[in-house]
Structure formats: structure tokens, C-alpha cells
Amino acid sequence: MYEAVVMLHALAGTVALASFWTAGLARKGSPLHRRAGRIYLQAMRLILLTALPIVGALLMRERLGFALFFAYLFVIVSESVWTSLRALQLKRDPARYFGTSFRAAAVVLLASGAGMLVYGLSAGNLIFAGFAFVGLGRGGAMLVLSRRPPAPRWSLSEHLGAMIGNGVATHIAFLLIGLGRLLPETWAAPVQTFGWLAPLGVALVAGVHLTRKYVRPQALGA
């Protein structure tokens, strides 16, 4: 049963990776972009659903560190999947978008980030401790946004930011879990380093580029 869940998880990850790039390379707002985006989000939901028994299996095998980290990733990815769709659905209702649910999600991210930071530092795992700032940073930013008037094109900014976060999670999983199993063991260390750092670096560059291209020009002209 567990192997079947892992296979389904891997299959959903493959679909997510393919549909992510299909949507990313398609013209924004085109029918292909929308269809691929919907497929991607459905695949991500399946990934989240199948991740829960994997976390449970890790706990049963007494691999506490990995179980806590996967649970933390579950929280982060759940928020980004939720945000990427919700920002489009509520683009004409910013008061509802930035309301109670948004602030509650921010508190959950802050709490999970703080917990991962404490665990990472106590276990001497700098990767875990470093990734704690993803939850802390996003949670803090969400609380700030919930107390400010919505900026022009806020829904597009939120959607793009969430999709970039989704992309980071998708590619880290592929590079560390999928690709790592196909390469020789002697490549394990460099592949792991590349798997953690490359998606984050690309995400930073992509975030700046997409913001300049799709958000700031319209915001300045609004």
C-alpha cells in the first residue's frame, strides 16, 4: 500500500513538472496557459494528499527529522497552492482575500517556520534551519499585507509569487528525490547541493523578472 502511494506521489510529481513548464512557457492568459495551470494545481493537490501517509511512514520508521521537514514542506506548499488559485478567484474582492483566512495562514506559516528553525538549530542541520526562513518570511509578509491597502495588481503579484513557490517545491523534489535516485552515489553530495540551491536561485531571478514584466508596469500605469 505504501509503495502504491509513493508511486502515485511520483506520478503526480511528473505531471506537475511537465504542466508547470507548459504553463510557464505558454503565453500568459492563453487557453494553453490556463489549462496547463489547472492541471498543475490538480497534480499539486494530489502530491499534498499522498504526502500525508509518507510523513506518517517516516514517523513510524523513527525518522523524525525527515518527517518534520516533510510536514513543514506540506504546510508551505499547501499555502502556495491555496494562494495561487485564491488570488485569481478573489481578484475583485481584496478585503475577503486579505481577511481572516489569510491572517490565519500567516500565523500557521510563522509557527511552522519557528518550529523548523528551532529543530534545525538543535539538530545542527543548517538546511532545515535555512528553509525555516521561507515560512517565517512568507508568514511575516502576509501579516504586513493584511494590514495595508491592496497595491495595484495585487492579485497578479500574489499569484505569480505563489506559482514561483510551487515551482521551487516541484523542482527541489525532482532534483533531490527523482534525479538523485537515477545518478551514481558518488554524485549524491553535489546533486543535493544543486538541488537545494539552484531552484531557489532561479526563483529569485524569475521573481524579479516577472514582477518587472507583468506587475510593475501596470501598477505604475494604474
JSON list of N, CA and C in Angstrom, two decimals, residues 12-91:
[
{"chain": "A", "resi": 12, "resn": "ALA", "atom": "N", "xyz": [2.31, 12.00, -9.81]},
{"chain": "A", "resi": 12, "resn": "ALA", "atom": "CA", "xyz": [1.77, 13.35, -9.70]},
{"chain": "A", "resi": 12, "resn": "ALA", "atom": "C", "xyz": [2.88, 14.39, -9.83]},
{"chain": "A", "resi": 13, "resn": "GLY", "atom": "N", "xyz": [4.05, 14.08, -9.28]},
{"chain": "A", "resi": 13, "resn": "GLY", "atom": "CA", "xyz": [5.18, 14.99, -9.41]},
{"chain": "A", "resi": 13, "resn": "GLY", "atom": "C", "xyz": [5.64, 15.15, -10.84]},
{"chain": "A", "resi": 14, "resn": "THR", "atom": "N", "xyz": [5.62, 14.06, -11.61]},
{"chain": "A", "resi": 14, "resn": "THR", "atom": "CA", "xyz": [6.00, 14.12, -13.02]},
{"chain": "A", "resi": 14, "resn": "THR", "atom": "C", "xyz": [5.02, 14.98, -13.80]},
{"chain": "A", "resi": 15, "resn": "VAL", "atom": "N", "xyz": [3.72, 14.79, -13.56]},
{"chain": "A", "resi": 15, "resn": "VAL", "atom": "CA", "xyz": [2.70, 15.60, -14.22]},
{"chain": "A", "resi": 15, "resn": "VAL", "atom": "C", "xyz": [2.85, 17.07, -13.83]},
{"chain": "A", "resi": 16, "resn": "ALA", "atom": "N", "xyz": [3.13, 17.31, -12.55]},
{"chain": "A", "resi": 16, "resn": "ALA", "atom": "CA", "xyz": [3.31, 18.69, -12.09]},
{"chain": "A", "resi": 16, "resn": "ALA", "atom": "C", "xyz": [4.49, 19.36, -12.78]},
{"chain": "A", "resi": 17, "resn": "LEU", "atom": "N", "xyz": [5.59, 18.64, -12.90]},
{"chain": "A", "resi": 17, "resn": "LEU", "atom": "CA", "xyz": [6.78, 19.22, -13.54]},
{"chain": "A", "resi": 17, "resn": "LEU", "atom": "C", "xyz": [6.50, 19.56, -15.00]},
{"chain": "A", "resi": 18, "resn": "ALA", "atom": "N", "xyz": [5.86, 18.64, -15.72]},
{"chain": "A", "resi": 18, "resn": "ALA", "atom": "CA", "xyz": [5.57, 18.87, -17.13]},
{"chain": "A", "resi": 18, "resn": "ALA", "atom": "C", "xyz": [4.57, 20.01, -17.33]},
{"chain": "A", "resi": 19, "resn": "SER", "atom": "N", "xyz": [3.52, 20.03, -16.53]},
{"chain": "A", "resi": 19, "resn": "SER", "atom": "CA", "xyz": [2.50, 21.07, -16.69]},
{"chain": "A", "resi": 19, "resn": "SER", "atom": "C", "xyz": [2.99, 22.43, -16.21]},
{"chain": "A", "resi": 20, "resn": "PHE", "atom": "N", "xyz": [3.90, 22.44, -15.24]},
{"chain": "A", "resi": 20, "resn": "PHE", "atom": "CA", "xyz": [4.47, 23.71, -14.78]},
{"chain": "A", "resi": 20, "resn": "PHE", "atom": "C", "xyz": [5.18, 24.42, -15.92]},
{"chain": "A", "resi": 21, "resn": "TRP", "atom": "N", "xyz": [6.03, 23.68, -16.63]},
{"chain": "A", "resi": 21, "resn": "TRP", "atom": "CA", "xyz": [6.78, 24.30, -17.72]},
{"chain": "A", "resi": 21, "resn": "TRP", "atom": "C", "xyz": [5.89, 24.59, -18.92]},
{"chain": "A", "resi": 22, "resn": "THR", "atom": "N", "xyz": [4.87, 23.77, -19.13]},
{"chain": "A", "resi": 22, "resn": "THR", "atom": "CA", "xyz": [3.92, 24.07, -20.21]},
{"chain": "A", "resi": 22, "resn": "THR", "atom": "C", "xyz": [3.23, 25.39, -19.95]},
{"chain": "A", "resi": 23, "resn": "ALA", "atom": "N", "xyz": [2.76, 25.58, -18.73]},
{"chain": "A", "resi": 23, "resn": "ALA", "atom": "CA", "xyz": [2.10, 26.84, -18.38]},
{"chain": "A", "resi": 23, "resn": "ALA", "atom": "C", "xyz": [3.09, 28.00, -18.38]},
{"chain": "A", "resi": 24, "resn": "GLY", "atom": "N", "xyz": [4.32, 27.74, -17.90]},
{"chain": "A", "resi": 24, "resn": "GLY", "atom": "CA", "xyz": [5.32, 28.80, -17.82]},
{"chain": "A", "resi": 24, "resn": "GLY", "atom": "C", "xyz": [5.77, 29.31, -19.17]},
{"chain": "A", "resi": 25, "resn": "LEU", "atom": "N", "xyz": [5.84, 28.42, -20.15]},
{"chain": "A", "resi": 25, "resn": "LEU", "atom": "CA", "xyz": [6.31, 28.80, -21.48]},
{"chain": "A", "resi": 25, "resn": "LEU", "atom": "C", "xyz": [5.19, 29.27, -22.39]},
{"chain": "A", "resi": 26, "resn": "ALA", "atom": "N", "xyz": [3.94, 28.97, -22.03]},
{"chain": "A", "resi": 26, "resn": "ALA", "atom": "CA", "xyz": [2.81, 29.41, -22.84]},
{"chain": "A", "resi": 26, "resn": "ALA", "atom": "C", "xyz": [2.55, 30.90, -22.64]},
{"chain": "A", "resi": 27, "resn": "ARG", "atom": "N", "xyz": [1.88, 31.51, -23.59]},
{"chain": "A", "resi": 27, "resn": "ARG", "atom": "CA", "xyz": [1.54, 32.93, -23.47]},
{"chain": "A", "resi": 27, "resn": "ARG", "atom": "C", "xyz": [0.61, 33.12, -22.30]},
{"chain": "A", "resi": 28, "resn": "LYS", "atom": "N", "xyz": [0.93, 34.08, -21.43]},
{"chain": "A", "resi": 28, "resn": "LYS", "atom": "CA", "xyz": [0.15, 34.29, -20.21]},
{"chain": "A", "resi": 28, "resn": "LYS", "atom": "C", "xyz": [-1.29, 34.66, -20.55]},
{"chain": "A", "resi": 29, "resn": "GLY", "atom": "N", "xyz": [-2.22, 33.94, -19.94]},
{"chain": "A", "resi": 29, "resn": "GLY", "atom": "CA", "xyz": [-3.64, 34.17, -20.18]},
{"chain": "A", "resi": 29, "resn": "GLY", "atom": "C", "xyz": [-4.21, 33.40, -21.35]},
{"chain": "A", "resi": 30, "resn": "SER", "atom": "N", "xyz": [-3.38, 32.69, -22.10]},
{"chain": "A", "resi": 30, "resn": "SER", "atom": "CA", "xyz": [-3.85, 31.92, -23.25]},
{"chain": "A", "resi": 30, "resn": "SER", "atom": "C", "xyz": [-4.58, 30.66, -22.77]},
{"chain": "A", "resi": 31, "resn": "PRO", "atom": "N", "xyz": [-5.40, 30.04, -23.63]},
{"chain": "A", "resi": 31, "resn": "PRO", "atom": "CA", "xyz": [-6.08, 28.80, -23.23]},
{"chain": "A", "resi": 31, "resn": "PRO", "atom": "C", "xyz": [-5.11, 27.72, -22.78]},
{"chain": "A", "resi": 32, "resn": "LEU", "atom": "N", "xyz": [-3.95, 27.59, -23.46]},
{"chain": "A", "resi": 32, "resn": "LEU", "atom": "CA", "xyz": [-2.97, 26.59, -23.06]},
{"chain": "A", "resi": 32, "resn": "LEU", "atom": "C", "xyz": [-2.42, 26.89, -21.68]},
{"chain": "A", "resi": 33, "resn": "HIS", "atom": "N", "xyz": [-2.14, 28.15, -21.41]},
{"chain": "A", "resi": 33, "resn": "HIS", "atom": "CA", "xyz": [-1.63, 28.56, -20.10]},
{"chain": "A", "resi": 33, "resn": "HIS", "atom": "C", "xyz": [-2.63, 28.21, -19.00]},
{"chain": "A", "resi": 34, "resn": "ARG", "atom": "N", "xyz": [-3.90, 28.48, -19.26]},
{"chain": "A", "resi": 34, "resn": "ARG", "atom": "CA", "xyz": [-4.92, 28.21, -18.25]},
{"chain": "A", "resi": 34, "resn": "ARG", "atom": "C", "xyz": [-5.12, 26.72, -18.02]},
{"chain": "A", "resi": 35, "resn": "ARG", "atom": "N", "xyz": [-5.16, 25.95, -19.13]},
{"chain": "A", "resi": 35, "resn": "ARG", "atom": "CA", "xyz": [-5.37, 24.51, -18.99]},
{"chain": "A", "resi": 35, "resn": "ARG", "atom": "C", "xyz": [-4.20, 23.85, -18.27]},
{"chain": "A", "resi": 36, "resn": "ALA", "atom": "N", "xyz": [-2.98, 24.22, -18.67]},
{"chain": "A", "resi": 36, "resn": "ALA", "atom": "CA", "xyz": [-1.80, 23.64, -18.03]},
{"chain": "A", "resi": 36, "resn": "ALA", "atom": "C", "xyz": [-1.74, 24.04, -16.56]},
{"chain": "A", "resi": 37, "resn": "GLY", "atom": "N", "xyz": [-2.13, 25.27, -16.26]},
{"chain": "A", "resi": 37, "resn": "GLY", "atom": "CA", "xyz": [-2.14, 25.71, -14.88]},
{"chain": "A", "resi": 37, "resn": "GLY", "atom": "C", "xyz": [-3.12, 24.93, -14.02]},
{"chain": "A", "resi": 38, "resn": "ARG", "atom": "N", "xyz": [-4.30, 24.65, -14.59]},
{"chain": "A", "resi": 38, "resn": "ARG", "atom": "CA", "xyz": [-5.28, 23.86, -13.84]},
{"chain": "A", "resi": 38, "resn": "ARG", "atom": "C", "xyz": [-4.78, 22.43, -13.61]},
{"chain": "A", "resi": 39, "resn": "ILE", "atom": "N", "xyz": [-4.16, 21.85, -14.64]},
{"chain": "A", "resi": 39, "resn": "ILE", "atom": "CA", "xyz": [-3.59, 20.50, -14.48]},
{"chain": "A", "resi": 39, "resn": "ILE", "atom": "C", "xyz": [-2.51, 20.52, -13.41]},
{"chain": "A", "resi": 40, "resn": "TYR", "atom": "N", "xyz": [-1.68, 21.56, -13.43]},
{"chain": "A", "resi": 40, "resn": "TYR", "atom": "CA", "xyz": [-0.60, 21.65, -12.45]},
{"chain": "A", "resi": 40, "resn": "TYR", "atom": "C", "xyz": [-1.15, 21.70, -11.03]},
{"chain": "A", "resi": 41, "resn": "LEU", "atom": "N", "xyz": [-2.15, 22.53, -10.81]},
{"chain": "A", "resi": 41, "resn": "LEU", "atom": "CA", "xyz": [-2.69, 22.66, -9.46]},
{"chain": "A", "resi": 41, "resn": "LEU", "atom": "C", "xyz": [-3.37, 21.37, -9.00]},
{"chain": "A", "resi": 42, "resn": "GLN", "atom": "N", "xyz": [-4.03, 20.67, -9.91]},
{"chain": "A", "resi": 42, "resn": "GLN", "atom": "CA", "xyz": [-4.62, 19.39, -9.55]},
{"chain": "A", "resi": 42, "resn": "GLN", "atom": "C", "xyz": [-3.54, 18.37, -9.17]},
{"chain": "A", "resi": 43, "resn": "ALA", "atom": "N", "xyz": [-2.45, 18.38, -9.94]},
{"chain": "A", "resi": 43, "resn": "ALA", "atom": "CA", "xyz": [-1.33, 17.48, -9.63]},
{"chain": "A", "resi": 43, "resn": "ALA", "atom": "C", "xyz": [-0.73, 17.82, -8.27]},
{"chain": "A", "resi": 44, "resn": "MET", "atom": "N", "xyz": [-0.62, 19.12, -7.97]},
{"chain": "A", "resi": 44, "resn": "MET", "atom": "CA", "xyz": [-0.07, 19.52, -6.68]},
{"chain": "A", "resi": 44, "resn": "MET", "atom": "C", "xyz": [-0.98, 19.10, -5.52]},
{"chain": "A", "resi": 45, "resn": "ARG", "atom": "N", "xyz": [-2.27, 19.15, -5.75]},
{"chain": "A", "resi": 45, "resn": "ARG", "atom": "CA", "xyz": [-3.20, 18.69, -4.71]},
{"chain": "A", "resi": 45, "resn": "ARG", "atom": "C", "xyz": [-3.02, 17.20, -4.45]},
{"chain": "A", "resi": 46, "resn": "LEU", "atom": "N", "xyz": [-2.82, 16.43, -5.51]},
{"chain": "A", "resi": 46, "resn": "LEU", "atom": "CA", "xyz": [-2.58, 15.00, -5.34]},
{"chain": "A", "resi": 46, "resn": "LEU", "atom": "C", "xyz": [-1.25, 14.76, -4.63]},
{"chain": "A", "resi": 47, "resn": "ILE", "atom": "N", "xyz": [-0.25, 15.56, -4.93]},
{"chain": "A", "resi": 47, "resn": "ILE", "atom": "CA", "xyz": [1.03, 15.45, -4.24]},
{"chain": "A", "resi": 47, "resn": "ILE", "atom": "C", "xyz": [0.85, 15.68, -2.74]},
{"chain": "A", "resi": 48, "resn": "LEU", "atom": "N", "xyz": [0.08, 16.72, -2.40]},
{"chain": "A", "resi": 48, "resn": "LEU", "atom": "CA", "xyz": [-0.15, 17.01, -0.99]},
{"chain": "A", "resi": 48, "resn": "LEU", "atom": "C", "xyz": [-0.92, 15.88, -0.31]},
{"chain": "A", "resi": 49, "resn": "LEU", "atom": "N", "xyz": [-1.91, 15.34, -1.00]},
{"chain": "A", "resi": 49, "resn": "LEU", "atom": "CA", "xyz": [-2.71, 14.26, -0.43]},
{"chain": "A", "resi": 49, "resn": "LEU", "atom": "C", "xyz": [-1.86, 13.03, -0.16]},
{"chain": "A", "resi": 50, "resn": "THR", "atom": "N", "xyz": [-1.00, 12.68, -1.10]},
{"chain": "A", "resi": 50, "resn": "THR", "atom": "CA", "xyz": [-0.17, 11.49, -0.93]},
{"chain": "A", "resi": 50, "resn": "THR", "atom": "C", "xyz": [1.02, 11.74, -0.01]},
{"chain": "A", "resi": 51, "resn": "ALA", "atom": "N", "xyz": [1.33, 13.00, 0.27]},
{"chain": "A", "resi": 51, "resn": "ALA", "atom": "CA", "xyz": [2.44, 13.30, 1.17]},
{"chain": "A", "resi": 51, "resn": "ALA", "atom": "C", "xyz": [2.13, 12.94, 2.61]},
{"chain": "A", "resi": 52, "resn": "LEU", "atom": "N", "xyz": [0.86, 13.00, 2.99]},
{"chain": "A", "resi": 52, "resn": "LEU", "atom": "CA", "xyz": [0.49, 12.73, 4.38]},
{"chain": "A", "resi": 52, "resn": "LEU", "atom": "C", "xyz": [0.84, 11.32, 4.83]},
{"chain": "A", "resi": 53, "resn": "PRO", "atom": "N", "xyz": [0.49, 10.27, 4.07]},
{"chain": "A", "resi": 53, "resn": "PRO", "atom": "CA", "xyz": [0.91, 8.93, 4.50]},
{"chain": "A", "resi": 53, "resn": "PRO", "atom": "C", "xyz": [2.41, 8.73, 4.47]},
{"chain": "A", "resi": 54, "resn": "ILE", "atom": "N", "xyz": [3.11, 9.47, 3.61]},
{"chain": "A", "resi": 54, "resn": "ILE", "atom": "CA", "xyz": [4.57, 9.38, 3.58]},
{"chain": "A", "resi": 54, "resn": "ILE", "atom": "C", "xyz": [5.15, 9.94, 4.87]},
{"chain": "A", "resi": 55, "resn": "VAL", "atom": "N", "xyz": [4.60, 11.06, 5.34]},
{"chain": "A", "resi": 55, "resn": "VAL", "atom": "CA", "xyz": [5.04, 11.61, 6.62]},
{"chain": "A", "resi": 55, "resn": "VAL", "atom": "C", "xyz": [4.76, 10.62, 7.75]},
{"chain": "A", "resi": 56, "resn": "GLY", "atom": "N", "xyz": [3.57, 10.00, 7.72]},
{"chain": "A", "resi": 56, "resn": "GLY", "atom": "CA", "xyz": [3.25, 9.01, 8.74]},
{"chain": "A", "resi": 56, "resn": "GLY", "atom": "C", "xyz": [4.21, 7.82, 8.72]},
{"chain": "A", "resi": 57, "resn": "ALA", "atom": "N", "xyz": [4.59, 7.38, 7.52]},
{"chain": "A", "resi": 57, "resn": "ALA", "atom": "CA", "xyz": [5.53, 6.26, 7.41]},
{"chain": "A", "resi": 57, "resn": "ALA", "atom": "C", "xyz": [6.90, 6.63, 7.96]},
{"chain": "A", "resi": 58, "resn": "LEU", "atom": "N", "xyz": [7.33, 7.86, 7.71]},
{"chain": "A", "resi": 58, "resn": "LEU", "atom": "CA", "xyz": [8.62, 8.32, 8.24]},
{"chain": "A", "resi": 58, "resn": "LEU", "atom": "C", "xyz": [8.60, 8.35, 9.76]},
{"chain": "A", "resi": 59, "resn": "LEU", "atom": "N", "xyz": [7.48, 8.76, 10.34]},
{"chain": "A", "resi": 59, "resn": "LEU", "atom": "CA", "xyz": [7.37, 8.77, 11.81]},
{"chain": "A", "resi": 59, "resn": "LEU", "atom": "C", "xyz": [7.40, 7.35, 12.36]},
{"chain": "A", "resi": 60, "resn": "MET", "atom": "N", "xyz": [6.73, 6.43, 11.68]},
{"chain": "A", "resi": 60, "resn": "MET", "atom": "CA", "xyz": [6.72, 5.04, 12.13]},
{"chain": "A", "resi": 60, "resn": "MET", "atom": "C", "xyz": [8.11, 4.41, 12.05]},
{"chain": "A", "resi": 61, "resn": "ARG", "atom": "N", "xyz": [8.90, 4.89, 11.08]},
{"chain": "A", "resi": 61, "resn": "ARG", "atom": "CA", "xyz": [10.27, 4.38, 10.94]},
{"chain": "A", "resi": 61, "resn": "ARG", "atom": "C", "xyz": [11.26, 5.17, 11.81]},
{"chain": "A", "resi": 62, "resn": "GLU", "atom": "N", "xyz": [10.72, 6.05, 12.65]},
{"chain": "A", "resi": 62, "resn": "GLU", "atom": "CA", "xyz": [11.51, 6.85, 13.59]},
{"chain": "A", "resi": 62, "resn": "GLU", "atom": "C", "xyz": [12.52, 7.75, 12.88]},
{"chain": "A", "resi": 63, "resn": "ARG", "atom": "N", "xyz": [12.14, 8.25, 11.73]},
{"chain": "A", "resi": 63, "resn": "ARG", "atom": "CA", "xyz": [12.96, 9.23, 11.02]},
{"chain": "A", "resi": 63, "resn": "ARG", "atom": "C", "xyz": [12.33, 10.61, 11.26]},
{"chain": "A", "resi": 64, "resn": "LEU", "atom": "N", "xyz": [12.49, 11.04, 12.50]},
{"chain": "A", "resi": 64, "resn": "LEU", "atom": "CA", "xyz": [11.78, 12.23, 12.97]},
{"chain": "A", "resi": 64, "resn": "LEU", "atom": "C", "xyz": [12.17, 13.47, 12.17]},
{"chain": "A", "resi": 65, "resn": "GLY", "atom": "N", "xyz": [13.46, 13.65, 11.92]},
{"chain": "A", "resi": 65, "resn": "GLY", "atom": "CA", "xyz": [13.91, 14.85, 11.22]},
{"chain": "A", "resi": 65, "resn": "GLY", "atom": "C", "xyz": [13.27, 15.00, 9.85]},
{"chain": "A", "resi": 66, "resn": "PHE", "atom": "N", "xyz": [13.30, 13.93, 9.05]},
{"chain": "A", "resi": 66, "resn": "PHE", "atom": "CA", "xyz": [12.72, 14.00, 7.72]},
{"chain": "A", "resi": 66, "resn": "PHE", "atom": "C", "xyz": [11.20, 14.14, 7.79]},
{"chain": "A", "resi": 67, "resn": "ALA", "atom": "N", "xyz": [10.58, 13.48, 8.77]},
{"chain": "A", "resi": 67, "resn": "ALA", "atom": "CA", "xyz": [9.13, 13.59, 8.92]},
{"chain": "A", "resi": 67, "resn": "ALA", "atom": "C", "xyz": [8.73, 15.04, 9.23]},
{"chain": "A", "resi": 68, "resn": "LEU", "atom": "N", "xyz": [9.45, 15.67, 10.15]},
{"chain": "A", "resi": 68, "resn": "LEU", "atom": "CA", "xyz": [9.15, 17.07, 10.48]},
{"chain": "A", "resi": 68, "resn": "LEU", "atom": "C", "xyz": [9.38, 17.99, 9.29]},
{"chain": "A", "resi": 69, "resn": "PHE", "atom": "N", "xyz": [10.45, 17.73, 8.54]},
{"chain": "A", "resi": 69, "resn": "PHE", "atom": "CA", "xyz": [10.73, 18.60, 7.40]},
{"chain": "A", "resi": 69, "resn": "PHE", "atom": "C", "xyz": [9.68, 18.42, 6.31]},
{"chain": "A", "resi": 70, "resn": "PHE", "atom": "N", "xyz": [9.27, 17.17, 6.03]},
{"chain": "A", "resi": 70, "resn": "PHE", "atom": "CA", "xyz": [8.22, 16.95, 5.04]},
{"chain": "A", "resi": 70, "resn": "PHE", "atom": "C", "xyz": [6.90, 17.57, 5.49]},
{"chain": "A", "resi": 71, "resn": "ALA", "atom": "N", "xyz": [6.61, 17.49, 6.79]},
{"chain": "A", "resi": 71, "resn": "ALA", "atom": "CA", "xyz": [5.40, 18.12, 7.30]},
{"chain": "A", "resi": 71, "resn": "ALA", "atom": "C", "xyz": [5.48, 19.64, 7.13]},
{"chain": "A", "resi": 72, "resn": "TYR", "atom": "N", "xyz": [6.65, 20.19, 7.35]},
{"chain": "A", "resi": 72, "resn": "TYR", "atom": "CA", "xyz": [6.85, 21.63, 7.17]},
{"chain": "A", "resi": 72, "resn": "TYR", "atom": "C", "xyz": [6.66, 22.01, 5.70]},
{"chain": "A", "resi": 73, "resn": "LEU", "atom": "N", "xyz": [7.22, 21.22, 4.79]},
{"chain": "A", "resi": 73, "resn": "LEU", "atom": "CA", "xyz": [7.03, 21.47, 3.36]},
{"chain": "A", "resi": 73, "resn": "LEU", "atom": "C", "xyz": [5.56, 21.35, 2.98]},
{"chain": "A", "resi": 74, "resn": "PHE", "atom": "N", "xyz": [4.85, 20.43, 3.62]},
{"chain": "A", "resi": 74, "resn": "PHE", "atom": "CA", "xyz": [3.42, 20.29, 3.37]},
{"chain": "A", "resi": 74, "resn": "PHE", "atom": "C", "xyz": [2.69, 21.59, 3.69]},
{"chain": "A", "resi": 75, "resn": "VAL", "atom": "N", "xyz": [3.04, 22.21, 4.80]},
{"chain": "A", "resi": 75, "resn": "VAL", "atom": "CA", "xyz": [2.40, 23.47, 5.19]},
{"chain": "A", "resi": 75, "resn": "VAL", "atom": "C", "xyz": [2.72, 24.57, 4.18]},
{"chain": "A", "resi": 76, "resn": "ILE", "atom": "N", "xyz": [3.98, 24.68, 3.79]},
{"chain": "A", "resi": 76, "resn": "ILE", "atom": "CA", "xyz": [4.39, 25.74, 2.86]},
{"chain": "A", "resi": 76, "resn": "ILE", "atom": "C", "xyz": [3.73, 25.57, 1.49]},
{"chain": "A", "resi": 77, "resn": "VAL", "atom": "N", "xyz": [3.78, 24.35, 0.97]},
{"chain": "A", "resi": 77, "resn": "VAL", "atom": "CA", "xyz": [3.22, 24.10, -0.36]},
{"chain": "A", "resi": 77, "resn": "VAL", "atom": "C", "xyz": [1.70, 24.22, -0.33]},
{"chain": "A", "resi": 78, "resn": "SER", "atom": "N", "xyz": [1.07, 23.79, 0.73]},
{"chain": "A", "resi": 78, "resn": "SER", "atom": "CA", "xyz": [-0.39, 23.95, 0.84]},
{"chain": "A", "resi": 78, "resn": "SER", "atom": "C", "xyz": [-0.77, 25.41, 0.74]},
{"chain": "A", "resi": 79, "resn": "GLU", "atom": "N", "xyz": [-0.02, 26.27, 1.42]},
{"chain": "A", "resi": 79, "resn": "GLU", "atom": "CA", "xyz": [-0.33, 27.71, 1.36]},
{"chain": "A", "resi": 79, "resn": "GLU", "atom": "C", "xyz": [-0.12, 28.26, -0.05]},
{"chain": "A", "resi": 80, "resn": "SER", "atom": "N", "xyz": [0.95, 27.86, -0.71]},
{"chain": "A", "resi": 80, "resn": "SER", "atom": "CA", "xyz": [1.23, 28.42, -2.04]},
{"chain": "A", "resi": 80, "resn": "SER", "atom": "C", "xyz": [0.22, 27.92, -3.08]},
{"chain": "A", "resi": 81, "resn": "VAL", "atom": "N", "xyz": [-0.20, 26.66, -2.98]},
{"chain": "A", "resi": 81, "resn": "VAL", "atom": "CA", "xyz": [-1.24, 26.14, -3.88]},
{"chain": "A", "resi": 81, "resn": "VAL", "atom": "C", "xyz": [-2.56, 26.86, -3.62]},
{"chain": "A", "resi": 82, "resn": "TRP", "atom": "N", "xyz": [-2.90, 27.02, -2.38]},
{"chain": "A", "resi": 82, "resn": "TRP", "atom": "CA", "xyz": [-4.13, 27.73, -1.98]},
{"chain": "A", "resi": 82, "resn": "TRP", "atom": "C", "xyz": [-4.10, 29.17, -2.48]},
{"chain": "A", "resi": 83, "resn": "THR", "atom": "N", "xyz": [-2.97, 29.84, -2.30]},
{"chain": "A", "resi": 83, "resn": "THR", "atom": "CA", "xyz": [-2.85, 31.24, -2.70]},
{"chain": "A", "resi": 83, "resn": "THR", "atom": "C", "xyz": [-2.90, 31.41, -4.21]},
{"chain": "A", "resi": 84, "resn": "SER", "atom": "N", "xyz": [-2.23, 30.52, -4.95]},
{"chain": "A", "resi": 84, "resn": "SER", "atom": "CA", "xyz": [-2.14, 30.69, -6.40]},
{"chain": "A", "resi": 84, "resn": "SER", "atom": "C", "xyz": [-3.52, 30.67, -7.05]},
{"chain": "A", "resi": 85, "resn": "LEU", "atom": "N", "xyz": [-4.43, 29.88, -6.52]},
{"chain": "A", "resi": 85, "resn": "LEU", "atom": "CA", "xyz": [-5.78, 29.83, -7.07]},
{"chain": "A", "resi": 85, "resn": "LEU", "atom": "C", "xyz": [-6.68, 30.90, -6.46]},
{"chain": "A", "resi": 86, "resn": "ARG", "atom": "N", "xyz": [-6.56, 31.10, -5.18]},
{"chain": "A", "resi": 86, "resn": "ARG", "atom": "CA", "xyz": [-7.43, 32.04, -4.48]},
{"chain": "A", "resi": 86, "resn": "ARG", "atom": "C", "xyz": [-7.18, 33.49, -4.93]},
{"chain": "A", "resi": 87, "resn": "ALA", "atom": "N", "xyz": [-5.94, 33.81, -5.27]},
{"chain": "A", "resi": 87, "resn": "ALA", "atom": "CA", "xyz": [-5.63, 35.17, -5.72]},
{"chain": "A", "resi": 87, "resn": "ALA", "atom": "C", "xyz": [-6.36, 35.51, -7.01]},
{"chain": "A", "resi": 88, "resn": "LEU", "atom": "N", "xyz": [-6.62, 34.53, -7.85]},
{"chain": "A", "resi": 88, "resn": "LEU", "atom": "CA", "xyz": [-7.36, 34.76, -9.09]},
{"chain": "A", "resi": 88, "resn": "LEU", "atom": "C", "xyz": [-8.86, 34.77, -8.83]},
{"chain": "A", "resi": 89, "resn": "GLN", "atom": "N", "xyz": [-9.31, 33.87, -7.96]},
{"chain": "A", "resi": 89, "resn": "GLN", "atom": "CA", "xyz": [-10.74, 33.78, -7.69]},
{"chain": "A", "resi": 89, "resn": "GLN", "atom": "C", "xyz": [-11.28, 35.03, -6.99]},
{"chain": "A", "resi": 90, "resn": "LEU", "atom": "N", "xyz": [-10.44, 35.66, -6.15]},
{"chain": "A", "resi": 90, "resn": "LEU", "atom": "CA", "xyz": [-10.89, 36.81, -5.36]},
{"chain": "A", "resi": 90, "resn": "LEU", "atom": "C", "xyz": [-10.22, 38.11, -5.79]},
{"chain": "A", "resi": 91, "resn": "LYS", "atom": "N", "xyz": [-9.82, 38.20, -7.07]},
{"chain": "A", "resi": 91, "resn": "LYS", "atom": "CA", "xyz": [-9.08, 39.38, -7.50]},
{"chain": "A", "resi": 91, "resn": "LYS", "atom": "C", "xyz": [-9.92, 40.66, -7.44]}
]
